[in-house]
Short mmCIF file of C-alpha atoms and ligand atoms in Angstrom, two decimals:
data_model
loop_
_atom_site.label_atom_id
_atom_site.label_comp_id
_atom_site.label_asym_id
_atom_site.label_seq_id
_atom_site.Cartn_x
_atom_site.Cartn_y
_atom_site.Cartn_z
CA MET A 1 0.00 -0.13 0.24
CA SER A 2 1.36 3.33 -0.86
CA ARG A 3 1.65 6.15 1.65
CA ALA A 4 -0.80 8.15 0.42
CA ALA A 5 -3.47 5.42 0.49
CA ARG A 6 -2.24 4.31 4.08
CA SER A 7 -2.74 7.94 5.07
CA SER A 8 -6.15 8.69 3.47
CA GLY A 9 -6.74 4.95 5.48
CA LEU A 10 -5.42 6.70 8.59
CA LYS A 11 -8.07 9.65 8.01
CA PHE A 12 -10.73 7.36 7.92
CA LEU A 13 -9.56 5.62 11.15
CA ARG A 14 -9.12 8.92 12.84
CA ALA A 15 -12.87 10.02 11.47
CA ALA A 16 -14.23 6.58 13.00
CA LEU A 17 -12.31 7.43 16.30
CA ALA A 18 -13.81 10.57 16.59
CA ASN A 19 -17.35 9.38 15.99
CA SER A 20 -17.58 6.48 18.44
CA GLU A 21 -16.05 4.52 20.93
CA SER A 22 -16.20 1.57 18.44
CA SER A 23 -15.78 -1.62 18.72
CA PHE A 24 -13.62 -1.85 15.96
CA PHE A 25 -10.58 -1.90 18.17
CA ASN A 26 -10.31 -5.34 19.93
CA HIS A 27 -8.85 -5.31 23.09
CA HIS A 28 -5.26 -6.30 21.78
CA ARG A 29 -5.46 -3.05 19.31
CA HIS A 30 -3.62 -0.12 19.91
CA ARG A 31 -5.54 3.03 19.28
CA PHE A 32 -3.66 5.88 17.63
CA VAL A 33 -4.59 8.97 19.53
CA GLN A 34 -3.76 12.18 17.66
CA ILE A 35 -1.24 13.23 15.16
CA PRO A 36 -0.35 15.94 14.89
CA ARG A 37 -0.23 16.73 19.06
CA LEU A 38 -1.71 19.57 20.24
CA PHE A 39 0.67 21.39 23.08
CA ASP A 40 0.89 25.06 24.33
CA ASP A 41 3.82 27.01 22.64
CA PRO A 42 5.95 29.45 24.51
CA ARG A 43 3.79 32.20 23.17
CA GLY A 44 0.64 30.96 24.80
CA ARG A 45 -0.64 29.56 21.78
CA ARG A 46 -2.17 26.38 20.80
CA THR A 47 0.12 25.06 18.05
CA MET A 48 -0.26 22.13 16.01
CA SER A 49 2.98 20.29 15.45
CA SER A 50 4.15 16.51 14.83
CA GLU A 51 7.79 17.76 14.63
CA LYS A 52 10.24 17.58 17.49
CA SER A 53 13.40 19.95 17.23
CA ASP A 54 15.34 16.65 15.74
CA GLY A 55 13.03 16.05 13.31
CA ASP A 56 11.28 13.15 15.26
CA GLN A 57 7.51 13.06 15.29
CA LYS A 58 5.68 13.05 18.31
CA LEU A 59 2.83 10.54 18.81
CA GLN A 60 0.15 9.52 21.52
CA ILE A 61 -0.75 5.96 21.41
CA GLU A 62 -3.31 4.13 23.60
CA VAL A 63 -2.38 1.15 24.58
CA PRO A 64 -5.61 -1.28 24.84
CA VAL A 65 -4.94 -3.83 27.87
CA LYS A 66 -5.97 -2.15 31.17
CA PHE A 67 -3.23 -1.98 33.45
CA ILE A 68 -4.64 -3.53 36.72
CA ALA A 69 -3.48 -1.66 40.24
CA HIS A 70 -2.83 -2.84 43.43
CA ASN A 71 -2.56 -0.56 46.07
CA ILE A 72 -2.19 2.26 43.81
CA GLU A 73 -4.46 5.34 44.13
CA ALA A 74 -3.66 6.78 40.51
CA PRO A 75 -2.22 4.20 38.02
CA PRO A 76 -0.25 5.28 34.61
CA SER A 77 -2.59 6.39 31.74
CA GLN A 78 -3.39 4.46 29.03
CA ILE A 79 -2.25 6.83 26.77
CA VAL A 80 1.41 6.79 26.02
CA ASP A 81 3.91 9.58 24.90
CA THR A 82 6.03 8.24 22.17
CA SER A 83 7.54 9.11 18.83
CA LYS A 84 8.19 8.15 15.48
CA LYS A 85 11.51 7.37 16.15
CA GLU A 86 11.03 5.30 19.59
CA ILE A 87 8.34 3.30 17.94
CA ILE A 88 11.16 2.34 15.15
CA ASP A 89 13.70 1.69 17.40
CA MET A 90 11.80 -0.97 19.55
CA PHE A 91 11.14 -2.70 16.58
CA THR A 92 14.59 -2.98 15.71
CA GLN A 93 15.57 -4.20 18.86
CA ALA A 94 12.96 -6.74 19.48
CA TYR A 95 13.43 -7.77 15.86
CA MET A 96 16.97 -8.51 16.82
CA MET A 97 16.55 -10.14 19.71
CA ARG A 98 14.24 -12.45 18.20
CA ARG A 99 16.80 -13.12 15.37
CA LEU A 100 19.32 -13.59 18.01
CA GLU A 101 17.65 -16.23 19.76
CA ILE A 102 16.79 -18.35 16.93
CA ALA A 103 20.47 -18.45 15.46
CA ALA A 104 21.09 -19.41 19.22
CA ASP A 105 18.38 -22.12 19.12
CA THR A 106 20.22 -23.57 15.48
CA LEU A 107 23.61 -23.28 17.10
CA TYR A 108 22.95 -25.27 20.16
CA LYS A 109 21.56 -28.06 18.55
CA SER A 110 24.42 -28.24 16.17
CA LYS A 111 26.21 -28.35 18.96
CA PHE A 112 28.50 -25.30 18.90
CA ILE A 113 26.43 -24.26 22.25
CA ARG A 114 26.59 -26.51 24.95
CA GLY A 115 24.96 -26.59 28.39
CA PHE A 116 22.44 -24.20 29.78
CA CYS A 117 20.91 -21.92 27.49
CA HIS A 118 17.47 -20.49 28.11
CA LEU A 119 15.83 -18.50 25.40
CA TYR A 120 13.75 -15.24 25.57
CA ASP A 121 11.86 -15.70 22.49
CA GLY A 122 8.39 -14.17 22.80
CA GLN A 123 9.28 -11.87 26.11
CA GLU A 124 11.49 -9.29 24.08
CA ALA A 125 8.83 -6.81 24.60
CA VAL A 126 9.25 -6.57 28.47
CA VAL A 127 13.43 -5.70 27.96
CA VAL A 128 12.54 -3.31 24.74
CA GLY A 129 9.90 -1.45 26.69
CA MET A 130 11.76 -1.30 30.13
CA GLU A 131 14.86 0.02 28.43
CA LYS A 132 13.02 3.35 26.94
CA ALA A 133 11.74 4.00 30.69
CA LEU A 134 15.30 3.67 32.42
CA THR A 135 18.95 4.78 31.60
CA HIS A 136 22.30 2.57 32.20
CA GLU A 137 22.53 4.58 35.53
CA ASP A 138 19.63 2.44 36.88
CA ALA A 139 20.92 -1.09 37.77
CA VAL A 140 19.26 -4.16 36.49
CA VAL A 141 19.75 -7.82 37.79
CA THR A 142 18.05 -10.95 36.49
CA SER A 143 17.53 -14.50 36.29
CA TYR A 144 19.28 -17.18 34.01
CA ARG A 145 16.96 -16.01 30.89
CA ASP A 146 19.45 -13.12 30.49
CA HIS A 147 20.90 -13.35 26.57
CA CYS A 148 18.05 -9.95 25.35
CA THR A 149 18.56 -8.26 29.29
CA HIS A 150 22.26 -8.14 28.14
CA LEU A 151 21.67 -6.89 24.20
CA GLY A 152 18.91 -3.86 26.24
CA ARG A 153 21.74 -2.95 28.00
CA GLY A 154 23.77 -1.78 25.23
CA GLY A 155 26.08 -5.50 24.97
CA THR A 156 26.90 -6.71 21.71
CA PRO A 157 25.33 -9.71 20.16
CA LEU A 158 28.84 -10.81 19.87
CA GLU A 159 29.52 -10.61 23.29
CA VAL A 160 26.28 -12.92 23.52
CA MET A 161 27.01 -15.45 21.04
CA ALA A 162 30.61 -15.78 22.16
CA GLU A 163 29.85 -16.31 25.63
CA LEU A 164 27.13 -18.93 24.39
CA MET A 165 29.95 -20.89 22.60
CA GLY A 166 32.31 -20.22 25.72
CA ARG A 167 34.59 -18.38 23.42
CA PHE A 168 36.73 -15.26 24.92
CA ASP A 169 34.76 -12.12 23.11
CA GLY A 170 31.83 -13.28 25.46
CA ALA A 171 30.58 -11.08 28.01
CA SER A 172 32.29 -12.78 30.78
CA LYS A 173 35.27 -13.94 28.91
CA GLY A 174 33.40 -17.55 27.80
CA MET A 175 33.49 -18.75 31.31
CA GLY A 176 29.92 -18.54 32.39
CA GLY A 177 27.94 -19.25 29.36
CA SER A 178 24.13 -18.50 28.94
CA MET A 179 22.86 -17.73 31.90
CA HIS A 180 26.26 -15.40 33.09
CA MET A 181 25.56 -12.31 30.90
CA TYR A 182 27.05 -9.37 32.66
CA ARG A 183 27.76 -5.47 31.87
CA ARG A 184 29.18 -3.63 34.64
CA GLU A 185 29.34 -0.26 32.92
CA ALA A 186 26.07 -0.29 32.08
CA HIS A 187 24.52 -1.25 35.54
CA PHE A 188 23.79 -4.80 34.77
CA PHE A 189 24.90 -7.20 37.36
CA GLY A 190 23.86 -10.48 35.65
CA GLY A 191 21.74 -13.49 34.98
CA ASN A 192 21.59 -15.55 38.07
CA GLY A 193 21.49 -19.80 37.75
CA ILE A 194 19.73 -19.79 41.12
CA VAL A 195 15.96 -19.09 40.79
CA GLY A 196 14.93 -15.84 42.97
CA ALA A 197 18.73 -15.14 43.87
CA GLN A 198 18.41 -11.81 42.17
CA THR A 199 15.69 -10.29 44.35
CA PRO A 200 17.93 -9.59 47.31
CA ILE A 201 20.69 -8.61 45.13
CA GLY A 202 18.50 -5.91 43.85
CA ALA A 203 17.28 -4.98 47.03
CA GLY A 204 21.04 -4.04 47.64
CA LEU A 205 21.58 -2.55 44.62
CA ALA A 206 18.59 -0.33 45.42
CA PHE A 207 19.88 0.27 49.00
CA ALA A 208 23.14 1.52 47.37
CA TYR A 209 20.86 4.02 45.50
CA LYS A 210 19.67 5.37 48.61
CA TYR A 211 22.39 5.43 50.70
CA ASN A 212 24.31 7.17 48.37
CA LYS A 213 21.27 9.66 47.37
CA GLN A 214 21.15 9.01 43.73
CA PRO A 215 18.44 9.37 42.03
CA ASN A 216 18.05 6.02 40.25
CA VAL A 217 16.53 2.83 40.83
CA ALA A 218 17.45 -0.91 40.37
CA VAL A 219 15.25 -3.63 38.66
CA ALA A 220 15.00 -7.22 39.75
CA MET A 221 13.23 -9.28 37.05
CA TYR A 222 12.37 -12.95 38.21
CA GLY A 223 9.69 -15.52 36.78
CA ASP A 224 6.50 -16.89 37.93
CA GLY A 225 8.16 -20.24 39.36
CA ALA A 226 10.77 -17.83 41.07
CA ALA A 227 7.60 -15.87 42.62
CA ASN A 228 7.08 -18.55 45.20
CA GLN A 229 10.62 -18.13 46.58
CA GLY A 230 11.06 -17.33 50.18
CA GLN A 231 14.21 -14.97 49.56
CA LEU A 232 11.56 -13.02 47.37
CA PHE A 233 9.58 -12.13 50.31
CA GLU A 234 12.50 -11.53 52.86
CA ALA A 235 14.07 -9.08 50.32
CA MET A 236 10.68 -7.59 49.46
CA ASN A 237 10.06 -6.92 53.40
CA MET A 238 13.34 -5.13 53.83
CA ALA A 239 12.95 -2.95 50.49
CA ALA A 240 9.30 -2.14 51.92
CA LEU A 241 10.93 -1.34 55.15
CA TRP A 242 13.56 1.07 54.28
CA ASP A 243 11.38 2.47 51.15
CA LEU A 244 14.37 1.27 48.82
CA PRO A 245 13.69 2.26 45.12
CA ILE A 246 13.45 -0.97 43.40
CA ILE A 247 11.12 -2.36 40.77
CA TYR A 248 10.53 -6.13 41.20
CA VAL A 249 9.38 -7.26 37.88
CA CYS A 250 7.39 -10.52 37.82
CA GLU A 251 8.05 -12.07 34.18
CA ASN A 252 4.79 -14.33 34.24
CA ASN A 253 5.15 -16.52 31.19
CA HIS A 254 2.48 -18.86 32.93
CA TYR A 255 4.74 -21.84 32.98
CA GLY A 256 7.95 -22.46 35.63
CA MET A 257 9.90 -24.87 34.03
CA GLY A 258 6.64 -27.35 32.87
CA THR A 259 4.62 -26.54 35.33
CA ALA A 260 1.50 -24.02 34.71
CA ILE A 261 0.92 -21.11 37.18
CA GLU A 262 -2.36 -22.70 38.34
CA ARG A 263 -0.60 -25.90 39.60
CA SER A 264 2.14 -23.84 41.66
CA ALA A 265 0.54 -20.43 42.91
CA LYS A 266 -2.23 -20.65 45.35
CA SER A 267 -2.50 -16.78 43.39
CA PRO A 268 -1.13 -16.26 40.32
CA ASN A 269 -1.93 -12.79 40.43
CA TYR A 270 1.47 -11.58 41.12
CA TYR A 271 1.25 -7.94 41.06
CA LYS A 272 -0.70 -8.43 44.17
CA ARG A 273 1.50 -10.79 46.00
CA GLY A 274 3.75 -8.35 47.46
CA ASP A 275 0.85 -7.74 49.69
CA TYR A 276 2.04 -4.03 51.28
CA VAL A 277 3.76 -3.39 48.25
CA PRO A 278 1.98 -1.65 45.03
CA GLY A 279 1.78 -3.94 41.89
CA LEU A 280 0.70 -3.53 38.36
CA LYS A 281 -0.51 -5.69 36.13
CA VAL A 282 1.13 -4.92 32.63
CA ASP A 283 0.74 -6.28 29.06
CA GLY A 284 3.89 -7.82 28.65
CA MET A 285 3.69 -8.28 24.96
CA ASP A 286 2.99 -4.59 24.19
CA ALA A 287 6.31 -2.62 24.58
CA LEU A 288 4.61 0.72 24.78
CA ALA A 289 2.67 -0.54 27.85
CA VAL A 290 5.64 -1.78 29.31
CA LYS A 291 7.44 1.24 28.82
CA GLN A 292 4.43 3.41 30.70
CA ALA A 293 4.48 1.12 33.62
CA PHE A 294 8.57 1.14 33.85
CA LYS A 295 8.26 4.91 33.61
CA PHE A 296 5.47 5.21 36.24
CA SER A 297 7.24 2.84 38.51
CA LYS A 298 10.82 4.69 38.41
CA GLU A 299 8.99 7.88 39.28
CA HIS A 300 7.32 5.80 42.27
CA CYS A 301 10.69 4.61 43.23
CA VAL A 302 12.66 7.95 43.01
CA SER A 303 10.05 9.97 44.87
CA GLY A 304 11.00 7.93 47.91
CA LYS A 305 7.61 5.74 48.21
CA GLY A 306 9.57 2.43 47.97
CA PRO A 307 9.40 -0.68 46.04
CA ILE A 308 6.97 -1.68 43.60
CA VAL A 309 5.80 -5.32 41.59
CA LEU A 310 5.05 -5.24 37.82
CA GLU A 311 3.60 -8.48 37.07
CA MET A 312 4.21 -8.83 33.26
CA ASP A 313 1.62 -10.74 31.52
CA THR A 314 3.92 -12.57 28.67
CA TYR A 315 4.84 -15.83 27.12
CA ARG A 316 7.85 -17.60 26.08
CA TYR A 317 7.87 -19.70 22.74
CA HIS A 318 10.85 -22.06 23.59
CA GLY A 319 10.53 -24.61 26.21
CA HIS A 320 12.14 -23.75 29.42
CA SER A 321 15.84 -24.49 28.08
CA MET A 322 17.09 -26.36 25.35
CA SER A 323 16.73 -29.37 26.94
CA ASP A 324 12.53 -28.89 27.00
CA PRO A 325 10.99 -29.24 23.55
CA GLY A 326 8.22 -27.00 25.33
CA SER A 327 5.31 -28.95 23.86
CA THR A 328 4.21 -31.96 26.70
CA TYR A 329 2.70 -29.56 29.36
CA ARG A 330 0.83 -27.25 26.68
CA THR A 331 -0.71 -27.63 23.34
CA ARG A 332 0.64 -26.56 20.08
CA ASP A 333 -2.73 -24.56 19.36
CA GLU A 334 -1.78 -22.42 22.71
CA ILE A 335 1.64 -21.72 21.54
CA THR A 336 0.26 -20.43 17.75
CA GLY A 337 -2.56 -18.80 19.23
CA ILE A 338 -0.41 -16.50 21.42
CA ARG A 339 1.71 -15.95 18.18
CA GLN A 340 -0.98 -15.01 16.44
CA GLU A 341 -2.69 -12.63 18.85
CA ARG A 342 -0.09 -11.22 20.67
CA ASP A 343 3.52 -11.54 19.40
CA PRO A 344 5.14 -8.58 20.51
CA VAL A 345 7.71 -8.14 17.44
CA GLU A 346 4.76 -8.26 15.21
CA ARG A 347 2.70 -5.76 17.23
CA LEU A 348 5.34 -3.26 16.70
CA ARG A 349 5.71 -3.95 12.73
CA LYS A 350 2.02 -3.36 12.65
CA LEU A 351 2.06 -0.07 14.48
CA ILE A 352 4.44 1.29 11.92
CA ASN A 353 2.50 -0.02 9.02
CA ASP A 354 -0.80 0.96 10.49
CA LEU A 355 0.60 4.25 11.49
CA GLY A 356 2.33 4.50 8.07
CA LEU A 357 5.43 5.32 9.90
CA LEU A 358 7.52 3.80 7.33
CA GLU A 359 7.12 1.79 3.98
CA PRO A 360 7.03 -1.74 3.64
CA ALA A 361 10.07 -2.11 2.05
CA GLU A 362 12.21 0.10 4.67
CA VAL A 363 10.94 -1.84 7.16
CA LYS A 364 12.36 -5.04 5.38
CA ALA A 365 15.61 -3.07 4.98
CA ILE A 366 15.81 -2.72 9.15
CA GLU A 367 15.02 -6.40 8.78
CA LYS A 368 17.73 -7.18 6.37
CA ALA A 369 20.48 -5.17 8.50
CA GLN A 370 19.23 -6.56 11.56
CA ARG A 371 19.98 -10.44 9.96
CA LYS A 372 23.31 -9.28 8.97
CA ILE A 373 24.26 -7.94 12.28
CA VAL A 374 23.47 -11.57 13.87
CA ASP A 375 25.17 -13.28 11.16
CA GLU A 376 28.16 -11.49 11.58
CA ALA A 377 27.87 -11.82 15.22
CA VAL A 378 27.67 -15.57 14.83
CA ALA A 379 30.78 -15.72 12.34
CA ALA A 380 32.86 -13.66 14.70
CA ALA A 381 32.06 -15.97 17.92
CA LYS A 382 32.85 -19.06 16.52
CA ALA A 383 36.35 -17.13 14.82
CA SER A 384 36.85 -16.34 18.88
CA PRO A 385 39.40 -18.17 20.78
CA GLU A 386 38.38 -20.11 24.11
CA PRO A 387 40.00 -18.25 26.90
CA THR A 388 43.40 -19.83 28.05
CA SER A 389 43.58 -21.91 31.26
CA ASP A 390 45.04 -19.33 33.39
CA TRP A 391 41.72 -17.48 33.10
CA LEU A 392 40.31 -20.27 35.40
CA THR A 393 41.55 -18.17 38.32
CA LYS A 394 42.01 -14.71 37.20
CA ASN A 395 38.81 -13.54 39.08
CA MET A 396 39.51 -15.23 42.39
CA HIS A 397 39.41 -12.67 45.20
CA VAL A 398 42.14 -14.05 47.04
CA ASP A 399 45.34 -15.23 46.39
CA THR A 400 45.21 -18.23 48.16
CA ARG A 401 48.82 -19.57 47.65
CA ASN A 402 49.87 -19.26 51.22
CA VAL A 403 46.03 -19.93 53.01
CA ARG A 404 45.59 -22.87 54.96
CA VAL A 405 42.02 -24.00 56.17
CA ARG A 406 40.84 -25.77 59.07
CA GLY A 407 40.24 -29.23 58.56
CA VAL A 408 36.93 -31.19 60.17
CA ASP A 409 39.37 -31.80 62.86
CA ALA A 410 39.68 -28.36 64.44
CA TYR A 411 43.42 -28.87 65.04
CA ALA A 412 44.46 -29.55 61.99
CA SER A 413 44.87 -27.07 58.99
CA HIS A 414 45.31 -27.75 55.15
CA PRO A 415 46.99 -25.74 52.06
CA VAL A 416 44.23 -24.66 49.68
CA VAL A 417 45.27 -26.14 46.36
C1 TPP B 1 16.98 -22.12 44.08
C2 TPP B 1 16.49 -23.02 42.55
N1 TPP B 1 15.24 -24.20 42.76
C3 TPP B 1 15.34 -24.86 41.92
C4 TPP B 1 16.11 -24.36 40.46
C5 TPP B 1 15.75 -25.22 38.99
N2 TPP B 1 15.09 -24.21 38.26
C6 TPP B 1 15.70 -23.56 37.49
S1 TPP B 1 14.76 -22.72 36.43
C7 TPP B 1 13.19 -23.19 37.45
C8 TPP B 1 11.83 -22.70 36.82
C9 TPP B 1 11.82 -21.12 37.19
O1 TPP B 1 10.43 -20.61 36.46
P1 TPP B 1 10.04 -19.35 36.30
O2 TPP B 1 10.72 -18.46 37.68
O3 TPP B 1 8.78 -19.18 35.84
O4 TPP B 1 11.08 -18.82 35.25
P2 TPP B 1 11.24 -18.65 33.47
O5 TPP B 1 11.88 -20.47 33.64
O6 TPP B 1 9.90 -19.35 33.33
O7 TPP B 1 12.03 -17.67 32.90
C10 TPP B 1 13.62 -24.06 38.53
C11 TPP B 1 12.80 -24.64 39.06
C12 TPP B 1 17.01 -23.51 40.29
N3 TPP B 1 17.88 -23.11 39.50
N4 TPP B 1 17.18 -23.08 41.35
MG1 MG B 2 7.93 -19.06 34.30
#
């Protein structure tokens, strides 16, 4: 469809909206609010403009799925301030994440990647939307499902790919693997293999911000399975007691390994599970809704109101890890249905098309460029060397060469080998 034809289609859409709160939009579709947007100019006139000073185009989009609040008087608006550039950017990032995870799947099956490997495809909107509301001065800590979190924090596809293959160019010099992405300079404190372990670490990061009087927030991301872990409640208690600036993000992908949430949680309303901690349930497949929820939460935390829980309603397409085909505890129809109705990458693409932000050929060009980036990262990771054996002890905190430790017998000591 030409840009002109789409634009006349949009005019029709606007007219339809002006006339009715039409059922034309089902509950998963974004509603386009207003282009150009009205705002007050410095001379006190109401001015129509769609251009920002940098040539970007301002947009306001109504996200269709309502935020559901717990212990929050004024939940965030359904209307999200965004821009053409931001939407294209989110699509580009989400598309690249998707490609990277699919490449990882292939590499795993051809044995270039070994060991644990948990893929994030399906959940991309959570990281992409989150990063639009935070800065890299804010801290993030997550679970073992961390490849895309690393990319969101500005890490490169090569750092992820090489880490997956145990190569020296990896985020952790190839010594950690899939669960151990890490990027200190962007305040990304890694993936964690122990379910829930990141939640008290997040409280510690938030404590540091409060102690140093820094206007930043810590984010601890955990799964629906981890939501039943005791340490989360201990950490939340402390965070709430001390009003720590932390956003607890429950990525509810509806399964903990092969166990559906209804079979593992007495209450699968994870946004309420902080009890005295405010919470919001968010459509975690909608990057704009995610951004809005994080913007709201960061303001909440930095203003001194303490922690908040965001339940992201999301879905993982792959099995729990590469050893799980992911099809024994759920139906193929369920997976296909989510792909068709809620896919986060397709939603962003649709937004670009519906608003006529790019021509279809321009979208194709973005996809091609991102595929090339991933392909090049795979090639470079394969060419990257393995870490040399002296790296095995390089990150030890203590030089143990002259240290003796007590044995089972209190009077005998042994050298550390
Ligand atoms: C303390 C601990 N218990 C058990 C495990 C094994 N384990 C790894 S992932 C997982 C399920 C977690 O599910 P969820 O929190 O929903 O995260 P998701 O994998 O869905 O992202 C379990 C039980 C572990 N790694 N650590
Ligand atoms: Mg889960």
